[in-house]
Structures are given as structure tokens and as C-alpha cells.
Short mmCIF file of C-alpha atoms in Angstrom, two decimals:
data_model
loop_
_atom_site.label_atom_id
_atom_site.label_comp_id
_atom_site.label_asym_id
_atom_site.label_seq_id
_atom_site.Cartn_x
_atom_site.Cartn_y
_atom_site.Cartn_z
CA UNK A 12 72.03 34.35 0.70
CA UNK A 13 70.87 36.66 -2.07
CA UNK A 14 72.72 39.93 -2.54
CA UNK A 15 71.02 42.68 -0.56
CA UNK A 16 69.29 40.34 1.94
CA UNK A 17 69.61 41.42 5.58
CA UNK A 18 72.09 39.37 7.55
CA UNK A 19 70.46 36.47 9.36
CA UNK A 20 67.09 36.71 7.52
CA UNK A 21 67.29 33.13 6.24
CA UNK A 22 67.98 31.85 9.71
CA UNK A 23 65.02 33.79 11.13
CA UNK A 24 62.69 32.35 8.48
CA UNK A 25 63.93 28.87 9.26
CA UNK A 26 63.38 29.39 12.98
CA UNK A 27 59.85 30.77 12.43
CA UNK A 28 58.75 27.91 10.11
CA UNK A 29 57.80 25.50 12.95
CA UNK A 30 55.64 28.19 14.56
CA UNK A 31 54.00 28.91 11.20
CA UNK A 32 53.24 25.24 10.62
CA UNK A 33 51.98 24.85 14.18
CA UNK A 34 49.64 27.80 13.63
CA UNK A 35 48.27 26.19 10.48
CA UNK A 36 47.79 22.92 12.35
CA UNK A 37 45.99 24.68 15.19
CA UNK A 38 43.75 26.51 12.75
CA UNK A 39 43.04 23.25 10.92
CA UNK A 40 42.25 21.46 14.17
CA UNK A 41 39.98 24.31 15.23
CA UNK A 42 38.20 24.13 11.87
CA UNK A 43 37.82 20.38 12.28
CA UNK A 44 36.37 20.87 15.76
CA UNK A 45 33.93 23.41 14.32
CA UNK A 46 32.91 20.91 11.63
CA UNK A 47 32.16 18.18 14.16
CA UNK A 48 30.56 20.62 16.59
CA UNK A 49 27.97 21.50 13.95
CA UNK A 50 27.27 17.78 13.47
CA UNK A 51 26.68 17.34 17.19
CA UNK A 52 24.16 20.17 17.48
CA UNK A 53 20.52 19.78 16.37
CA UNK A 54 19.23 22.19 13.78
CA UNK A 55 16.71 24.76 14.98
CA UNK A 56 14.83 24.46 11.69
CA UNK A 57 13.23 21.08 12.42
CA UNK A 58 9.52 21.69 13.22
CA UNK A 59 8.15 20.37 16.55
CA UNK A 60 6.08 17.70 14.78
CA UNK A 61 9.06 16.57 12.69
CA UNK A 62 9.20 16.60 8.91
CA UNK A 63 9.71 14.31 5.93
CA UNK A 64 12.78 14.29 3.71
CA UNK A 65 13.08 12.30 0.49
CA UNK A 66 16.31 10.97 -1.01
CA UNK A 67 15.83 10.49 -4.75
CA UNK A 68 17.41 7.70 -6.78
CA UNK A 69 20.88 8.65 -8.04
CA UNK A 70 21.10 11.80 -5.92
CA UNK A 71 24.66 12.70 -4.88
CA UNK A 72 25.78 13.15 -1.30
CA UNK A 73 26.66 16.78 -2.03
CA UNK A 74 23.16 17.50 -3.37
CA UNK A 75 21.51 15.75 -0.40
CA UNK A 76 23.67 17.76 2.03
CA UNK A 77 22.81 21.01 0.25
CA UNK A 78 19.06 20.29 0.36
CA UNK A 79 19.25 19.35 4.04
CA UNK A 80 20.96 22.66 4.82
CA UNK A 81 18.52 24.63 2.61
CA UNK A 82 15.63 23.03 4.52
CA UNK A 83 17.38 23.86 7.82
CA UNK A 84 17.45 20.20 8.82
CA UNK A 85 21.22 20.29 9.43
CA UNK A 86 23.46 23.18 10.42
CA UNK A 87 26.17 22.75 7.79
CA UNK A 88 26.26 20.99 4.42
CA UNK A 89 30.06 21.21 4.50
CA UNK A 90 30.22 19.37 7.82
CA UNK A 91 27.74 16.77 6.58
CA UNK A 92 29.81 16.14 3.45
CA UNK A 93 32.99 15.91 5.51
CA UNK A 94 31.48 13.19 7.68
CA UNK A 95 30.23 11.42 4.55
CA UNK A 96 33.82 11.28 3.25
CA UNK A 97 35.29 10.24 6.60
CA UNK A 98 32.71 7.43 6.92
CA UNK A 99 33.02 6.57 3.21
CA UNK A 100 29.25 6.92 2.80
CA UNK A 101 29.14 9.24 -0.22
CA UNK A 102 27.19 6.66 -2.26
CA UNK A 103 25.52 4.80 0.62
CA UNK A 104 22.55 7.04 1.40
CA UNK A 105 19.42 5.02 0.65
CA UNK A 106 16.62 6.15 -1.65
CA UNK A 107 13.34 6.73 0.21
CA UNK A 108 11.36 9.06 2.45
CA UNK A 109 12.51 9.59 6.03
CA UNK A 110 11.08 11.33 9.07
CA UNK A 111 13.44 13.90 10.59
CA UNK A 112 12.51 14.36 14.26
CA UNK A 113 13.17 17.37 16.52
CA UNK A 114 16.48 17.13 18.37
CA UNK A 115 18.20 15.07 15.66
CA UNK A 116 21.80 16.11 15.13
CA UNK A 117 23.57 16.20 11.79
CA UNK A 118 25.25 12.85 12.46
CA UNK A 119 21.85 11.39 13.47
CA UNK A 120 20.39 12.48 10.15
CA UNK A 121 23.30 10.90 8.30
CA UNK A 122 22.86 7.62 10.20
CA UNK A 123 19.14 7.63 9.39
CA UNK A 124 19.64 8.18 5.66
CA UNK A 125 22.36 5.52 5.54
CA UNK A 126 20.26 2.99 7.46
CA UNK A 127 17.34 2.87 5.02
CA UNK A 128 14.84 3.08 7.93
CA UNK A 129 12.14 4.88 6.01
CA UNK A 130 9.10 6.57 7.50
CA UNK A 131 6.28 4.03 7.70
CA UNK A 132 2.57 4.68 7.90
CA UNK A 133 -0.10 2.33 9.17
CA UNK A 134 -2.81 1.88 6.57
CA UNK A 135 -5.80 -0.46 6.72
CA UNK A 136 -7.54 -1.74 3.61
CA UNK A 137 -10.90 -3.25 4.69
CA UNK A 138 -12.19 -6.54 3.34
CA UNK A 139 -14.32 -6.10 0.24
CA UNK A 140 -12.61 -2.87 -0.82
CA UNK A 141 -12.42 -2.38 -4.59
CA UNK A 142 -9.20 -1.66 -6.44
CA UNK A 143 -10.17 1.97 -7.00
CA UNK A 144 -11.09 2.51 -3.37
CA UNK A 145 -7.82 0.84 -2.33
CA UNK A 146 -5.98 3.36 -4.49
CA UNK A 147 -7.82 6.18 -2.70
CA UNK A 148 -6.95 4.83 0.74
CA UNK A 149 -3.26 4.44 -0.11
CA UNK A 150 -3.04 7.85 -1.76
CA UNK A 151 -4.79 9.56 1.17
CA UNK A 152 -2.21 7.99 3.51
CA UNK A 153 0.65 9.27 1.34
CA UNK A 154 1.84 5.75 0.56
CA UNK A 155 1.65 5.99 -3.23
CA UNK A 156 0.22 8.01 -6.07
CA UNK A 157 -3.33 6.95 -6.98
CA UNK A 158 -2.76 6.98 -10.74
CA UNK A 159 0.55 5.16 -10.44
CA UNK A 160 -1.05 2.45 -8.31
CA UNK A 161 -3.97 1.93 -10.70
CA UNK A 162 -1.64 1.86 -13.70
CA UNK A 163 0.46 -0.81 -12.00
CA UNK A 164 -2.66 -2.80 -11.09
CA UNK A 165 -3.54 -2.87 -14.81
CA UNK A 166 -0.02 -3.47 -16.15
CA UNK A 167 -0.09 -6.77 -18.10
CA UNK A 168 3.64 -7.36 -17.66
CA UNK A 169 3.46 -6.91 -13.89
CA UNK A 170 0.30 -9.01 -13.64
CA UNK A 171 1.90 -11.83 -15.61
CA UNK A 172 4.98 -11.73 -13.38
CA UNK A 173 2.66 -12.11 -10.37
CA UNK A 174 0.81 -15.05 -11.92
CA UNK A 175 -2.48 -13.20 -12.35
CA UNK A 176 -4.43 -14.36 -15.40
CA UNK A 177 -6.67 -11.32 -15.60
CA UNK A 178 -6.72 -7.76 -16.90
CA UNK A 179 -6.34 -6.17 -13.46
CA UNK A 180 -5.23 -7.05 -9.94
CA UNK A 181 -8.81 -6.68 -8.65
CA UNK A 182 -9.45 -9.56 -6.26
CA UNK A 183 -5.77 -10.17 -5.53
CA UNK A 184 -4.99 -7.03 -3.48
CA UNK A 185 -5.25 -8.64 -0.07
CA UNK A 186 -7.19 -6.51 2.44
CA UNK A 187 -5.16 -6.10 5.60
CA UNK A 188 -3.33 -3.62 7.82
CA UNK A 189 0.03 -2.68 6.33
CA UNK A 190 2.99 -0.61 7.50
CA UNK A 191 4.30 0.98 4.33
CA UNK A 192 6.91 3.57 3.37
CA UNK A 193 5.65 6.90 2.12
CA UNK A 194 5.85 7.76 -1.58
CA UNK A 195 6.34 4.18 -2.70
CA UNK A 196 6.06 3.35 -6.43
CA UNK A 197 2.67 1.87 -7.28
CA UNK A 198 4.18 -1.32 -8.71
CA UNK A 199 5.89 -2.05 -5.38
CA UNK A 200 2.66 -1.67 -3.43
CA UNK A 201 0.68 -3.84 -5.88
CA UNK A 202 3.39 -6.49 -5.71
CA UNK A 203 3.39 -6.43 -1.91
CA UNK A 204 -0.40 -6.80 -1.69
CA UNK A 205 -0.57 -9.60 -4.25
CA UNK A 206 2.22 -11.48 -2.48
CA UNK A 207 0.29 -11.04 0.77
CA UNK A 208 -2.73 -12.58 -0.98
CA UNK A 209 -0.66 -15.57 -2.11
CA UNK A 210 0.88 -16.09 1.32
CA UNK A 211 -2.38 -15.78 3.24
CA UNK A 212 -4.26 -18.00 0.79
CA UNK A 213 -1.60 -20.72 1.03
CA UNK A 214 -1.80 -20.52 4.83
CA UNK A 215 -5.58 -20.32 5.16
CA UNK A 216 -6.59 -22.47 2.19
CA UNK A 217 -3.74 -24.95 1.59
CA UNK A 218 -5.93 -26.89 -0.85
CA UNK A 219 -5.54 -23.95 -3.24
CA UNK A 220 -1.85 -24.72 -3.75
CA UNK A 221 -1.12 -26.04 -7.20
CA UNK A 222 -4.57 -25.09 -8.50
CA UNK A 223 -4.77 -24.03 -12.15
CA UNK A 224 -4.66 -20.25 -12.48
CA UNK A 225 -7.96 -20.06 -14.37
CA UNK A 226 -9.77 -22.18 -11.80
CA UNK A 227 -8.30 -20.09 -8.98
CA UNK A 228 -9.47 -16.94 -10.74
CA UNK A 229 -13.05 -18.26 -10.85
CA UNK A 230 -12.95 -18.84 -7.11
CA UNK A 231 -11.52 -15.38 -6.49
CA UNK A 232 -14.41 -13.92 -8.52
CA UNK A 233 -16.96 -15.86 -6.48
CA UNK A 234 -15.20 -14.96 -3.21
CA UNK A 235 -15.36 -11.28 -4.20
CA UNK A 236 -19.15 -11.62 -4.49
CA UNK A 237 -19.52 -13.55 -1.23
CA UNK A 238 -17.41 -10.86 0.46
CA UNK A 239 -19.90 -8.21 -0.57
CA UNK A 240 -22.96 -10.30 0.33
CA UNK A 241 -22.25 -11.66 3.81
CA UNK A 242 -22.32 -9.64 6.99
CA UNK A 243 -22.29 -12.34 9.64
CA UNK A 244 -19.10 -14.44 9.19
CA UNK A 245 -20.74 -17.78 9.99
CA UNK A 246 -23.16 -17.25 7.10
CA UNK A 247 -20.39 -16.84 4.51
CA UNK A 248 -20.00 -20.62 3.78
CA UNK A 249 -23.79 -20.95 3.46
CA UNK A 250 -23.97 -18.03 1.01
CA UNK A 251 -21.08 -19.54 -0.96
CA UNK A 252 -22.99 -22.83 -1.03
CA UNK A 253 -26.07 -21.10 -2.49
CA UNK A 254 -23.99 -19.62 -5.30
CA UNK A 255 -22.28 -22.95 -6.03
CA UNK A 256 -25.71 -24.62 -6.16
CA UNK A 257 -26.92 -22.03 -8.65
CA UNK A 258 -23.83 -22.38 -10.83
CA UNK A 259 -24.24 -26.17 -10.93
CA UNK A 260 -27.76 -25.97 -12.34
CA UNK A 261 -27.11 -23.01 -14.64
CA UNK A 262 -29.18 -20.59 -12.59
CA UNK A 263 -28.28 -16.89 -12.59
CA UNK A 264 -26.45 -15.79 -9.44
CA UNK A 265 -28.70 -12.72 -9.10
CA UNK A 266 -26.30 -11.02 -6.73
CA UNK A 267 -27.24 -7.51 -5.65
CA UNK A 268 -23.56 -6.85 -5.03
CA UNK A 269 -22.75 -7.16 -8.74
CA UNK A 270 -25.43 -4.60 -9.60
CA UNK A 271 -24.08 -2.23 -6.96
CA UNK A 272 -20.61 -2.72 -8.48
CA UNK A 273 -21.91 -1.66 -11.90
CA UNK A 274 -23.59 1.41 -10.42
CA UNK A 275 -20.70 2.57 -8.22
CA UNK A 276 -17.52 1.36 -9.91
CA UNK A 277 -18.46 1.40 -13.59
CA UNK A 278 -21.10 4.12 -13.78
CA UNK A 279 -19.40 6.11 -11.01
CA UNK A 280 -22.61 6.81 -9.13
CA UNK A 281 -23.37 6.91 -5.43
CA UNK A 282 -24.03 3.66 -3.53
CA UNK A 283 -27.81 3.11 -3.77
CA UNK A 284 -29.87 2.70 -0.63
CA UNK A 285 -32.34 0.47 -2.45
CA UNK A 286 -32.18 -1.41 -5.77
CA UNK A 287 -35.09 -0.95 -8.12
CA UNK A 288 -36.16 -2.99 -11.17
CA UNK A 289 -34.45 -0.48 -13.44
CA UNK A 290 -31.19 -1.21 -11.59
CA UNK A 291 -31.31 -4.99 -11.89
CA UNK A 292 -32.15 -4.59 -15.58
CA UNK A 293 -28.96 -2.64 -16.35
CA UNK A 294 -27.38 -4.12 -19.46
CA UNK A 295 -23.85 -4.92 -18.37
CA UNK A 296 -21.74 -8.07 -18.29
CA UNK A 297 -21.21 -7.69 -14.52
CA UNK A 298 -24.94 -7.75 -13.84
CA UNK A 299 -25.58 -11.32 -12.69
CA UNK A 300 -29.35 -10.81 -12.77
CA UNK A 301 -29.37 -10.84 -16.56
CA UNK A 302 -26.11 -12.68 -17.33
CA UNK A 303 -25.79 -16.29 -16.07
CA UNK A 304 -22.57 -17.57 -14.56
CA UNK A 305 -19.80 -15.54 -12.99
CA UNK A 306 -19.10 -11.92 -13.90
CA UNK A 307 -16.00 -11.30 -16.05
CA UNK A 308 -13.79 -10.33 -13.09
CA UNK A 309 -13.82 -9.91 -9.30
CA UNK A 310 -15.95 -7.09 -7.91
CA UNK A 311 -13.88 -6.56 -4.76
CA UNK A 312 -10.83 -7.79 -2.91
CA UNK A 313 -12.00 -10.61 -0.63
CA UNK A 314 -10.65 -11.40 2.81
CA UNK A 315 -9.92 -14.80 4.29
CA UNK A 316 -13.49 -15.46 5.49
CA UNK A 317 -14.90 -15.20 1.96
CA UNK A 318 -12.00 -17.09 0.38
CA UNK A 319 -12.35 -19.99 2.81
CA UNK A 320 -16.13 -20.00 2.31
CA UNK A 321 -15.77 -20.45 -1.45
CA UNK A 322 -13.27 -23.27 -1.05
CA UNK A 323 -15.28 -24.86 1.77
CA UNK A 324 -18.95 -24.06 1.13
CA UNK A 325 -21.65 -25.36 3.45
CA UNK A 326 -23.52 -28.24 1.78
CA UNK A 327 -27.23 -27.53 1.41
CA UNK A 328 -30.12 -27.43 -1.04
CA UNK A 329 -30.58 -23.71 -0.62
CA UNK A 330 -30.96 -21.68 -3.82
CA UNK A 331 -32.08 -18.38 -2.31
CA UNK A 332 -31.24 -16.05 0.54
CA UNK A 333 -32.74 -12.77 1.60
CA UNK A 334 -31.53 -10.15 4.07
CA UNK A 335 -33.78 -10.63 7.08
CA UNK A 336 -32.64 -7.63 9.12
CA UNK A 337 -30.27 -4.91 7.94
CA UNK A 338 -29.36 -4.15 11.57
CA UNK A 339 -28.05 -7.63 12.37
CA UNK A 340 -26.97 -8.57 8.84
CA UNK A 341 -28.60 -12.00 9.09
CA UNK A 342 -30.22 -13.70 6.10
CA UNK A 343 -33.11 -16.10 5.57
CA UNK A 344 -32.22 -19.08 3.34
CA UNK A 345 -34.76 -20.91 1.17
CA UNK A 346 -34.81 -23.96 -1.08
CA UNK A 347 -37.74 -22.83 -3.26
CA UNK A 348 -38.85 -19.59 -4.86
CA UNK A 349 -42.21 -19.71 -3.07
CA UNK A 350 -40.50 -19.94 0.29
CA UNK A 351 -38.16 -17.11 -0.73
CA UNK A 352 -41.12 -14.89 -1.67
CA UNK A 353 -42.89 -15.63 1.61
CA UNK A 354 -39.70 -14.73 3.49
CA UNK A 355 -39.96 -11.26 1.96
CA UNK A 356 -42.73 -10.44 4.39
CA UNK A 357 -40.28 -10.98 7.26
CA UNK A 358 -37.47 -8.95 5.80
CA UNK A 359 -36.50 -5.47 6.94
CA UNK A 360 -35.62 -3.25 3.98
CA UNK A 361 -31.95 -2.89 3.10
CA UNK A 362 -29.51 -3.99 0.45
CA UNK A 363 -27.36 -7.00 1.21
CA UNK A 364 -23.66 -6.40 1.02
CA UNK A 365 -21.08 -4.43 2.92
#
């Protein structure tokens, strides 16, 4: 005992120590209960329609927790971080965009971000859609940035890795209904769509397997034209047959769809209701009225009907076809130019193509 200390003070301190420690333990337990209570209560800041939250690559758990609290998507960043440490998930939150729904508790949000179950949107790319229009559709749905997608679709390194022997992915972006995460890098979406093309082509046209890349590209180009010319599916193989017949004898394809492509995709003008002589005389390598053979690249992204038609064309002697009725989409097929001209009297005005 130090000189001057009251008698028995050391003993009193010793006797009070257990109560002091018990008080600290009780306070700690109460604090822990408060932490977990905040994790079990939904935040009042989540809007009724839900909201999106993005976890960026390399973002720390502390930063994610702070942003969640700032956005009023969880009640307490401290509680969220505590659960992260307890569950050893500090570095396990997955990059991506997630939908936070009303009623989700803090622990529900953590489970969602750790699961990688990103918000998906349903997006449909119709058959015959061009690469630029595909970029618009995806961007409008929030799937990817338009510029990023187009840059990826023109990236020579990415194209080579996907086995595309062309300057762009036009023709290989398979038209279909996809369920895609929001805010996905353009290269990932291009890769997904090209792989879908490969898989569907192998399934629907097994004779394409092992085909030389340049020969496949020619067929994709022709399929992209057939896609824009046919309206009635059963006519697609017949239209493909007409084009094959023309190619065999060195006759120009004279496809209206290629002229429309020049006008809309290259010149950036509105889709014409009618093609005039000045249109089919446009000096451009994609104009198959004035340039024999195939155009330099696909003019759209063909679906399975057009692809199968090009690989399995209907045998015939037809060299011409004319839209008979724009309402039904049916064509009149002819073997001679005279017959084709006479068929013009039966035709109802309208440009072939979709």
C-alpha cells in the first residue's frame, strides 16, 4: 500500500474489478446486439420500385459499406463491415450491378453482393438488325455503353480471338433474346453474341463445322442479304438459290437491301419508302447493282432461317424475284428478264426487305 492511501482501498478496488469487467462485457454485448439489430432491419431509404447498386472492380468492403449507407440502402456501414469481418467476406463482394429491393435487410444486401447474382435485363435483338442498331438496343436497355460496344465490335484483337476474319463483328452478332447484366463491358457482350452465333450455327447447320473461315464469311455475307430480302420464311431458301445462281454465272446480285444499307448505315439517312434510279446508281462498294459479286462485308446480322437457306438453297433456274405484295411479303420468281418485267404489272409497290 502506498503511503497516504486510505486503509482497505486496494481491497475495495480488487472487489469492484469483477463488476467493472462485467459492466464492460454487458456494454459490449449490448453494442453487438445493436450492430446485428441494424443488419436485421430494412433501410427506409430503398425506393418502392427498388434501385441499382454497382460494385466496382477493386473496391474495398469499407468503401462499399460507406456508399451503401450514404445511399440509405443499409442502416449502418459499421454493422455491415462488422458482418463482413465475421463472415470473412471483406474481399469477396463481386463486381457488378445489383438490384436492391424494398424490404432487404443489411445482411440480405451483403448476401446479394457476395453471391454475384447481378441484375439482369431481358433484351431482344431482332433478326436482320445491323451492328449499329444492335448497339442502340443494348444501350437503351442499360446493358452496355454504345460506344464501348461498337469499339469492341471493331477491335481486331478481339475479332481474331473469336475467329472472325473481318474488320467488324457485323454478321456474327447472333439475333436472339438475351438476359444480360446491366453495365456490362462491350467486349463481354460482343463475345457472348458471337459465341451464341457459333453455337447456334453448329446446332442448326452442322455442315458448317470445319469450314474455312473465308468461305464461312462469304456465306454469312450472303445470309445477311437474304435476311433483309425475305419476309415469308419458306421463301428464304428460294431467294438464296436465286443469289447463288447469279453468283455462278457472274451476274450482279442487284439486291435492294444492299442499297438500303448504303443509304441508312453508311450515309446515315432515313430508310427510303421507294428506291429510285438515283439510289441504285450510288457509287459504293456495297451497292450490288453496280458491283458484281458479294459486298465487302455483311449488311446485317442474320438469324437461323437465313443462315440455313444459304447453306441449303432451293435448287431452281430462277434468276429474278420481285415483291408481289408488300402486305403479305410474298415474291414472284422468274427465270427470264422478260418474265420478270411482266411480273412488275402484278406487283404492289414496296421495297423488299425487312
